[in-house]
Coordinates of C-alpha atoms and ligand atoms in Angstrom, one line a residue:
M562 CA -39.1 21.9 8.0
A563 CA -35.3 21.4 7.3
I564 CA -34.1 22.3 3.4
K565 CA -33.6 19.1 1.7
T566 CA -31.0 20.3 -1.2
I567 CA -27.7 19.1 -0.3
I568 CA -25.2 21.6 -1.5
E569 CA -21.5 21.5 -1.8
P570 CA -20.5 22.4 1.4
F571 CA -17.8 24.9 0.3
R572 CA -17.2 28.1 -1.7
I573 CA -15.4 28.6 -4.6
K574 CA -11.8 30.8 -4.3
A575 CA -10.2 29.9 -7.4
V576 CA -11.3 28.8 -10.5
E577 CA -9.4 26.8 -13.8
P578 CA -10.9 27.6 -16.8
I579 CA -12.3 24.5 -19.4
R580 CA -11.4 24.7 -22.6
M581 CA -14.9 23.7 -24.7
T582 CA -14.3 21.7 -28.2
T583 CA -16.7 20.5 -31.0
R584 CA -17.4 17.2 -32.1
A585 CA -15.4 17.5 -34.7
E586 CA -12.1 18.4 -32.9
R587 CA -12.9 15.8 -30.4
L588 CA -13.0 13.3 -33.0
A589 CA -9.6 14.0 -34.4
K590 CA -8.1 14.3 -31.2
I591 CA -9.3 10.6 -30.0
R592 CA -8.0 9.4 -33.7
E593 CA -4.7 10.8 -32.9
A594 CA -4.9 9.4 -29.4
S595 CA -5.5 5.5 -31.3
Y596 CA -8.5 5.7 -29.2
N597 CA -7.1 5.5 -25.6
V598 CA -8.7 8.1 -23.8
F599 CA -5.3 7.9 -21.6
R600 CA -3.2 9.2 -24.3
L601 CA -5.5 12.6 -24.9
H602 CA -4.1 16.2 -23.7
A603 CA -6.2 16.9 -20.4
D604 CA -7.0 20.3 -22.2
D605 CA -9.0 18.6 -24.6
V606 CA -11.2 16.9 -22.1
L607 CA -14.4 19.2 -21.1
I608 CA -15.2 16.8 -17.5
D609 CA -12.3 14.7 -16.5
L610 CA -13.7 11.8 -14.9
L611 CA -10.6 9.3 -15.5
T612 CA -9.8 9.4 -12.1
D613 CA -10.6 10.3 -8.4
S614 CA -6.9 10.1 -7.8
G615 CA -4.8 13.2 -7.1
T616 CA -7.7 15.2 -8.8
G617 CA -8.9 16.8 -6.1
A618 CA -9.1 20.6 -5.1
M619 CA -7.4 21.6 -2.1
S620 CA -8.8 23.7 0.7
S621 CA -8.0 27.0 1.8
N622 CA -6.3 25.4 4.9
Q623 CA -4.6 22.9 2.9
W624 CA -2.6 25.7 0.8
A625 CA -1.9 27.4 3.8
A626 CA -0.1 24.5 5.2
V627 CA 1.9 24.2 2.0
M628 CA 3.4 27.5 2.6
R629 CA 4.3 26.0 6.2
G630 CA 6.3 23.2 4.7
D631 CA 9.6 22.5 5.9
E632 CA 12.0 21.2 3.2
S633 CA 15.0 19.9 6.0
Y634 CA 16.1 16.6 4.3
A635 CA 15.6 14.8 8.0
G636 CA 13.4 15.1 10.9
S637 CA 11.5 18.1 9.1
P638 CA 8.4 19.2 11.7
S639 CA 6.2 18.7 8.2
F640 CA 6.9 14.9 9.1
Y641 CA 5.8 15.2 12.5
R642 CA 2.8 16.7 11.7
F643 CA 1.6 14.3 9.2
E644 CA 3.0 11.2 11.0
E645 CA 0.7 12.8 14.1
S646 CA -2.3 13.3 11.7
A647 CA -2.0 10.0 10.0
K648 CA -2.0 8.2 13.8
R649 CA -4.9 9.8 14.7
L650 CA -6.9 7.8 11.8
F651 CA -4.5 5.1 11.5
P652 CA -3.1 3.8 14.7
F653 CA 0.0 1.9 13.5
K654 CA 3.5 2.2 15.1
H655 CA 5.0 2.6 12.1
I656 CA 3.9 5.3 9.4
I657 CA 6.2 5.2 6.5
P658 CA 5.6 8.1 3.6
T659 CA 5.8 7.2 0.3
H660 CA 5.7 9.0 -3.0
Q661 CA 1.9 7.6 -3.8
G662 CA 0.1 4.3 -3.2
R663 CA 2.1 1.6 -5.3
A664 CA 5.5 2.5 -4.0
A665 CA 3.9 1.6 -0.6
E666 CA 3.0 -1.6 -2.3
R667 CA 6.2 -2.2 -4.1
I668 CA 8.1 -2.2 -0.6
L669 CA 5.2 -4.1 1.1
F670 CA 5.4 -7.1 -1.6
S671 CA 9.4 -6.6 -2.1
V672 CA 9.9 -7.3 1.7
T673 CA 7.0 -9.5 2.7
C674 CA 6.5 -11.9 -0.9
E675 CA 8.5 -14.6 -2.6
P676 CA 8.0 -16.2 -6.0
G677 CA 5.5 -18.8 -5.9
Q678 CA 3.4 -17.5 -3.2
I679 CA -0.6 -15.9 -3.0
V680 CA -1.8 -12.8 -1.9
P681 CA -5.4 -12.9 -1.6
N682 CA -7.5 -9.9 -1.7
N683 CA -11.6 -8.9 -1.9
T684 CA -10.4 -7.5 -5.2
H685 CA -6.9 -6.0 -6.0
F686 CA -6.4 -2.6 -7.8
D687 CA -4.4 -3.1 -10.9
T688 CA -1.0 -1.7 -9.5
T689 CA -1.6 -4.2 -6.2
R690 CA -1.9 -6.9 -8.6
A691 CA 1.1 -6.1 -10.9
N692 CA 3.2 -5.2 -7.8
I693 CA 2.5 -8.7 -6.6
A694 CA 2.8 -10.3 -10.1
Y695 CA 6.3 -8.5 -10.5
R696 CA 7.3 -10.5 -7.3
G697 CA 6.7 -13.9 -9.1
A698 CA 3.5 -14.2 -6.9
T699 CA 0.0 -14.6 -7.3
A700 CA -3.1 -12.1 -6.7
L701 CA -6.0 -14.0 -5.9
D702 CA -9.8 -11.8 -5.9
L703 CA -12.1 -13.6 -3.5
P704 CA -14.9 -11.3 -3.7
C705 CA -18.5 -11.8 -2.1
A706 CA -21.3 -13.9 -4.1
E707 CA -23.2 -10.7 -3.9
S708 CA -20.8 -8.9 -6.3
R709 CA -21.2 -11.2 -8.8
D710 CA -24.8 -9.5 -10.0
I711 CA -23.9 -5.8 -11.2
A712 CA -27.7 -4.7 -11.0
E713 CA -29.0 -6.1 -7.7
P714 CA -28.0 -3.6 -4.7
H715 CA -26.6 -5.0 -1.7
P716 CA -25.2 -2.7 0.9
F717 CA -21.5 -4.3 1.4
K718 CA -21.1 -6.1 -2.0
G719 CA -16.9 -5.0 -1.5
N720 CA -17.1 -7.6 1.4
M721 CA -14.7 -10.7 0.9
D722 CA -15.8 -14.4 0.1
V723 CA -14.7 -15.5 4.1
G724 CA -15.4 -19.0 3.2
A725 CA -13.3 -18.9 -0.2
L726 CA -10.5 -17.2 2.1
E727 CA -10.6 -20.4 4.5
A728 CA -11.0 -22.8 1.8
T729 CA -7.7 -21.0 -0.1
L730 CA -5.4 -21.0 3.4
E731 CA -6.7 -24.5 4.0
R732 CA -5.6 -25.6 0.5
E733 CA -2.6 -23.7 0.1
G734 CA -1.2 -24.0 3.4
P735 CA -0.3 -20.8 5.8
E736 CA 3.7 -20.4 4.6
K737 CA 2.4 -20.0 0.9
V738 CA 0.1 -16.9 2.0
P739 CA 2.5 -14.3 3.1
L740 CA -0.3 -11.9 3.8
V741 CA -3.8 -11.4 3.1
M742 CA -5.3 -7.6 1.9
M743 CA -8.7 -5.6 2.0
T744 CA -9.4 -3.2 -0.6
I745 CA -11.6 -0.7 0.9
T746 CA -13.8 0.7 -0.6
N747 CA -13.1 -2.3 -3.3
N748 CA -12.5 0.1 -6.3
S749 CA -12.2 -2.5 -8.9
G750 CA -15.4 -4.4 -7.8
G751 CA -17.6 -0.9 -8.2
G752 CA -16.2 1.3 -5.2
Q753 CA -18.6 -0.6 -3.2
P754 CA -17.8 -0.8 0.8
V755 CA -16.8 -3.3 3.1
S756 CA -18.5 -4.2 6.4
M757 CA -16.8 -3.9 9.8
A758 CA -18.1 -7.0 10.4
N759 CA -16.5 -8.5 7.1
V760 CA -13.5 -7.2 8.1
R761 CA -13.4 -8.2 11.7
A762 CA -14.3 -12.0 10.0
V763 CA -11.0 -11.8 8.0
S764 CA -8.8 -10.3 10.5
D765 CA -10.0 -13.5 12.6
I766 CA -8.9 -15.7 10.3
C767 CA -5.8 -14.1 9.7
R768 CA -4.7 -14.2 13.2
R769 CA -5.8 -17.6 13.6
G770 CA -3.8 -18.9 11.0
G771 CA -0.7 -16.3 12.2
I772 CA -0.8 -14.4 8.8
P773 CA -0.8 -10.9 8.5
F774 CA -3.4 -8.5 7.4
Y775 CA -3.1 -5.3 5.5
I776 CA -6.0 -2.8 4.6
D777 CA -5.4 -1.0 1.1
A778 CA -6.8 2.2 2.7
C779 CA -7.3 4.7 -0.4
R780 CA -11.2 5.2 0.4
F781 CA -11.1 4.5 4.0
A782 CA -13.5 7.5 4.9
E783 CA -15.6 6.8 2.2
N784 CA -15.9 3.3 3.3
A785 CA -16.2 4.3 7.1
Y786 CA -19.1 6.7 6.0
F787 CA -21.1 3.9 4.0
I788 CA -20.4 1.7 7.4
K789 CA -21.7 4.9 9.5
L790 CA -25.2 4.8 7.1
R791 CA -25.5 1.2 6.5
E792 CA -24.4 -1.0 9.2
P793 CA -26.2 -1.1 12.7
G794 CA -24.3 -0.3 15.4
F795 CA -22.4 2.4 14.0
E796 CA -24.9 5.3 13.5
N797 CA -23.9 7.1 16.2
K798 CA -20.1 6.4 15.9
S799 CA -18.0 9.5 14.2
V800 CA -16.5 8.4 10.8
A801 CA -13.0 9.1 12.5
E802 CA -13.9 6.7 15.3
I803 CA -14.9 4.2 12.6
A804 CA -11.6 4.4 10.6
R805 CA -9.8 3.6 13.6
V806 CA -11.8 0.7 14.7
L807 CA -11.5 -0.5 10.9
M808 CA -7.7 0.0 11.3
S809 CA -7.3 -2.1 14.5
Y810 CA -8.4 -5.1 13.1
A811 CA -5.3 -4.8 10.8
D812 CA -1.5 -5.1 11.2
G813 CA -0.9 -2.7 9.0
C814 CA -2.0 -0.6 5.4
T815 CA -1.0 0.8 2.4
M816 CA -2.7 4.1 1.4
S817 CA -2.7 6.8 -1.5
A818 CA -3.2 10.4 0.0
K819 CA -4.1 11.4 -3.6
K820 CA -7.8 9.6 -2.7
D821 CA -8.9 10.2 0.6
G822 CA -5.9 12.1 1.4
L823 CA -7.4 15.1 -0.2
A824 CA -4.1 15.7 -1.6
N825 CA -2.7 15.8 -5.2
I826 CA 0.4 13.8 -4.3
G827 CA 1.6 10.9 -1.5
G828 CA 1.0 8.1 0.4
F829 CA 2.1 5.9 3.0
L830 CA 2.9 2.5 4.2
A831 CA 2.2 1.5 8.0
T832 CA 2.9 -1.4 10.1
N833 CA 3.0 -2.7 13.4
D834 CA 5.9 -5.0 12.8
E835 CA 9.1 -3.7 14.2
E836 CA 11.1 -5.8 11.9
L837 CA 9.4 -5.2 8.9
A838 CA 9.0 -1.7 9.3
R839 CA 12.9 -1.7 9.5
Q840 CA 13.1 -3.4 6.2
E841 CA 10.8 -1.3 4.6
K842 CA 12.7 2.0 5.6
D843 CA 16.0 0.5 4.3
L844 CA 14.3 0.1 1.2
L845 CA 12.4 3.1 0.9
I846 CA 15.9 5.0 1.4
L847 CA 17.1 2.9 -1.4
T848 CA 14.4 4.2 -4.0
E849 CA 12.2 6.8 -2.4
G850 CA 14.0 8.8 0.5
Y851 CA 14.5 9.2 4.1
P852 CA 12.1 8.2 6.3
T853 CA 11.0 11.5 7.1
Y854 CA 10.0 12.4 3.7
G855 CA 9.9 9.3 1.3
G856 CA 10.0 10.9 -1.8
L857 CA 7.6 14.0 -0.9
A858 CA 8.4 17.2 -0.4
G859 CA 7.8 18.9 3.2
R860 CA 4.6 20.4 1.4
D861 CA 3.2 17.7 0.6
L862 CA 3.6 15.8 3.7
E863 CA 1.5 19.2 5.3
A864 CA -1.2 19.1 2.7
I865 CA -1.7 15.5 3.7
A866 CA -1.9 16.3 7.1
V867 CA -4.7 18.7 6.9
G868 CA -6.2 16.6 4.3
L869 CA -6.9 13.5 6.4
D870 CA -8.5 15.8 9.4
E871 CA -10.6 17.2 6.5
V872 CA -12.0 14.1 4.9
V873 CA -13.8 12.7 7.7
H874 CA -16.0 15.6 8.2
E875 CA -19.3 14.5 7.9
D876 CA -20.8 17.4 5.8
Y877 CA -18.1 16.7 3.4
L878 CA -18.8 12.9 3.0
Q879 CA -22.4 13.2 2.7
Y880 CA -22.3 15.8 -0.2
R881 CA -19.3 13.2 -1.9
I882 CA -21.6 10.3 -1.5
V883 CA -25.1 12.1 -2.6
S884 CA -23.3 13.6 -5.6
T885 CA -21.7 10.4 -6.4
E886 CA -25.1 8.6 -6.5
Y887 CA -27.0 11.8 -8.2
L888 CA -25.2 11.0 -11.5
G889 CA -25.8 7.0 -10.8
K890 CA -29.5 7.4 -10.2
H891 CA -30.1 9.7 -13.1
I892 CA -28.8 7.4 -15.5
S893 CA -30.2 4.5 -14.5
R894 CA -33.7 6.0 -14.3
E895 CA -33.4 6.2 -17.8
G896 CA -32.4 2.5 -18.4
V897 CA -28.6 2.9 -18.5
P898 CA -26.8 -0.3 -16.9
I899 CA -24.9 0.6 -14.0
V900 CA -23.1 -1.6 -10.8
Q901 CA -25.8 -1.1 -8.2
P902 CA -26.0 0.6 -5.8
P903 CA -23.7 3.8 -6.8
G904 CA -20.0 3.4 -5.2
G905 CA -18.7 5.8 -3.1
H906 CA -15.8 7.5 -5.6
A907 CA -17.1 6.4 -9.1
I908 CA -20.3 5.1 -11.1
Y909 CA -19.7 1.8 -13.0
I910 CA -21.6 1.5 -16.2
D911 CA -22.0 -1.9 -17.3
A912 CA -20.7 -1.6 -21.0
S913 CA -21.7 -5.4 -21.5
A914 CA -25.0 -4.5 -21.1
F915 CA -25.1 -1.1 -22.6
L916 CA -23.6 -2.4 -25.6
P917 CA -25.0 -6.0 -25.9
H918 CA -23.8 -6.1 -29.7
L919 CA -20.4 -6.3 -28.8
K920 CA -18.4 -9.5 -27.5
P921 CA -16.2 -8.8 -24.7
L922 CA -13.0 -8.8 -26.6
Q923 CA -14.4 -6.2 -29.0
Y924 CA -13.8 -4.1 -25.7
P925 CA -17.2 -2.5 -25.0
G926 CA -15.9 -0.5 -22.1
I927 CA -13.3 1.3 -24.6
A928 CA -16.0 1.9 -27.0
L929 CA -18.2 3.7 -24.6
A930 CA -15.2 5.8 -23.1
V931 CA -14.5 6.8 -26.9
E932 CA -18.2 7.7 -27.2
F933 CA -18.6 9.9 -24.0
Y934 CA -15.7 11.4 -25.2
V935 CA -16.7 12.4 -28.6
E936 CA -20.1 13.2 -27.6
A937 CA -19.4 15.4 -24.5
G938 CA -15.5 15.8 -23.7
I939 CA -16.1 13.3 -20.9
R940 CA -13.3 11.1 -20.1
G941 CA -14.3 8.1 -18.1
V942 CA -11.8 4.7 -17.9
E943 CA -12.5 1.4 -19.0
I944 CA -12.4 -1.1 -16.2
G945 CA -12.8 -4.4 -18.2
S946 CA -10.8 -6.7 -20.7
V947 CA -8.0 -4.0 -21.6
M948 CA -7.4 -3.7 -17.7
F949 CA -7.7 -7.2 -16.3
G950 CA -8.0 -9.6 -19.1
Q951 CA -5.3 -12.3 -19.2
V952 CA -3.1 -12.5 -22.5
D953 CA -1.1 -16.0 -22.6
P954 CA 2.7 -15.2 -23.1
E955 CA 3.2 -17.9 -25.5
T956 CA 0.3 -17.8 -27.6
G957 CA -1.0 -14.4 -27.0
A958 CA -4.5 -15.7 -26.6
E959 CA -6.8 -13.3 -24.8
T960 CA -9.0 -14.2 -21.6
P961 CA -11.7 -11.4 -21.0
A962 CA -12.2 -10.1 -17.8
E963 CA -15.3 -11.4 -15.6
K964 CA -17.1 -7.6 -16.1
E965 CA -16.6 -5.2 -19.0
L966 CA -17.4 -1.8 -17.2
L967 CA -16.6 2.1 -17.8
R968 CA -15.8 4.0 -14.9
L969 CA -16.8 7.4 -14.4
A970 CA -14.6 8.6 -11.3
I971 CA -15.3 11.9 -9.6
P972 CA -12.6 14.1 -8.5
R973 CA -13.1 15.6 -4.8
R974 CA -14.6 18.8 -4.4
V975 CA -13.9 19.9 -8.1
Y976 CA -17.1 19.6 -10.3
T977 CA -20.4 21.1 -9.2
Q978 CA -24.1 19.9 -9.6
S979 CA -24.6 21.4 -13.1
H980 CA -21.0 19.3 -14.3
V981 CA -22.8 16.4 -13.5
D982 CA -26.1 17.5 -15.0
Y983 CA -24.2 17.7 -18.4
A984 CA -22.6 14.6 -17.8
V985 CA -25.9 12.8 -17.4
E986 CA -27.3 14.3 -20.5
A987 CA -24.7 13.2 -22.7
I988 CA -24.3 9.8 -21.3
I989 CA -28.4 9.8 -22.2
E990 CA -27.3 10.8 -25.3
V991 CA -24.9 8.0 -26.0
W992 CA -27.7 5.7 -24.5
K993 CA -30.1 6.4 -27.1
R994 CA -27.7 5.8 -30.3
R995 CA -26.2 2.6 -28.8
E996 CA -27.2 0.0 -31.0
Q997 CA -25.1 2.1 -33.5
I998 CA -21.8 2.0 -31.6
G999 CA -19.2 -0.2 -33.3
G1000 CA -16.2 -2.6 -31.0
Y1001 CA -12.4 -2.1 -31.2
R1002 CA -9.2 -4.3 -31.7
L1003 CA -6.1 -3.5 -30.3
T1004 CA -3.1 -2.7 -32.4
Y1005 CA -0.3 -1.8 -29.7
Q1006 CA 0.1 -3.4 -26.1
A1007 CA 2.7 -3.2 -23.5
P1008 CA 3.7 -6.5 -21.4
F1009 CA 2.4 -4.7 -18.0
L1010 CA -0.4 -2.2 -17.3
R1011 CA -1.4 -2.3 -20.8
H1012 CA -4.3 -0.4 -20.9
F1013 CA -2.0 3.1 -20.2
T1014 CA -0.7 3.1 -23.4
A1015 CA -2.9 0.7 -25.7
R1016 CA -3.6 1.3 -29.0
F1017 CA -6.7 0.7 -30.7
E1018 CA -8.8 0.6 -34.2
P1019 CA -12.3 0.7 -34.7
L1020 CA -13.7 -2.8 -36.0
A1021 CA -15.7 -0.5 -38.8
A1022 CA -15.2 3.1 -40.1
R1023 CA -17.0 5.5 -37.3
T1024 CA -17.9 8.8 -38.2
Ligands
F0G1097 N1 -5.1 0.9 -4.3 C1 -6.3 1.0 -4.7 C2 -7.6 0.4 -4.4 C3 -6.6 2.3 -5.9 O1 -7.6 2.6 -6.5 C4 -5.3 3.1 -6.1 C5 -5.3 3.7 -7.7 C6 -3.9 2.1 -5.8 C7 -3.9 1.5 -4.5 C8 -2.7 2.8 -6.3 O2 -2.3 4.2 -5.9 O3 -2.2 5.5 -7.7 O4 -1.6 6.5 -5.6 O5 -0.3 4.7 -6.6 N2 -5.9 4.2 -7.8 C9 -6.5 5.2 -8.7 C10 -7.6 5.1 -9.8 C11 -5.0 5.2 -9.7 O6 -7.6 5.6 -10.7 O7 -8.3 4.2 -9.4 P1 -1.6 5.4 -6.5

């Protein structure tokens, strides 16, 4: 009989110590940080689940490639290795390196978007939304109906509502929509995948309307693996093949190599459009760098080139998806409400259902982030009204987000199963004392992306 236990498909060659802290120390630290976990010093955190972005462990092959990095200003061989590796999975004509995903977004929206236009997406991530807003355009989320029910599992809850897209294009006219985007996997919607059928349907609509279709490809390998597991017809295809088919439906993509590039920094913008690529490279030179490095060192390009090869290995992806699911299963079994099914890179706890006595504008996601940190030094991130609530610039009145979530994102190849077991135990401890957890009020906020720097105060004194 085959062994059923799924192990981390790697050995550990270098280790980083975790600095242990006491509960009293953590209480003092979070108070100093004005109850915003972004303001903590990372060495005061035991298990850092703030993000899976740029926090992964590189392989020995990636570190070896780093040494090969060629730092020539123009035409570095590292760029050509990066480009070749990227084109194996993203067969677009132009691959333009950028320092990370949001730089690709800024350049794309700068050359395609005019004030007053609308960019539909299944669900925009915060940087995408902010970069569109910065151009004076509107980021429109069109998630599928299944995504609204947090507790209901559905294989492709990341999908776009195709009917709503058609209705939007009919209402607004194609000239008002410079491009349509799809985020795979749908990060803000719970790390849920998008099906190939949905990508194809959106692509067809865009092609009929003459509208460019772009993919936000940050977690393309996790999405492709979910397609292999869940969508009939793909079970015998390799993840690399599935990724290529996904991309073939698009006119270009934005990519943060800090996620499924298995690198600590980097990204790219890809397009098949000659004229657009020329404009994008001009802008790149202005703010990022020459088109064969785009704000990255040659060594970063090498790390990404190897990372893109490694991320589509199926033993890696099996471990990745199963270990995220393990966290979700073990906490939901004890009653902790999560977005079902577990996402690819993260578990999203339903903070409103966890703390039903708190109103959205008492920020239940912030309350949970604080409790997980105080309980066990675990750092998660609120994805709720602080991140996505709307503030009226004139009156200051706040409209809450649709959902109040707390995301626990798993860095790639960093934590072992015992770290996850520790997190499970801590989350269950907080769950047991949920009725005593109070809400928060904002005492400071910035006009854009306020969640990074906001300050809070507990509504009632906390111990
Ligand atoms: N698109 C998605 C879907 C993302 O999740 C992110 C980053 C970006 C674009 C921007 O990429 O950080 O390289 O500039 N998400 C991180 C997160 C920050 O924690 O989910 P970037």
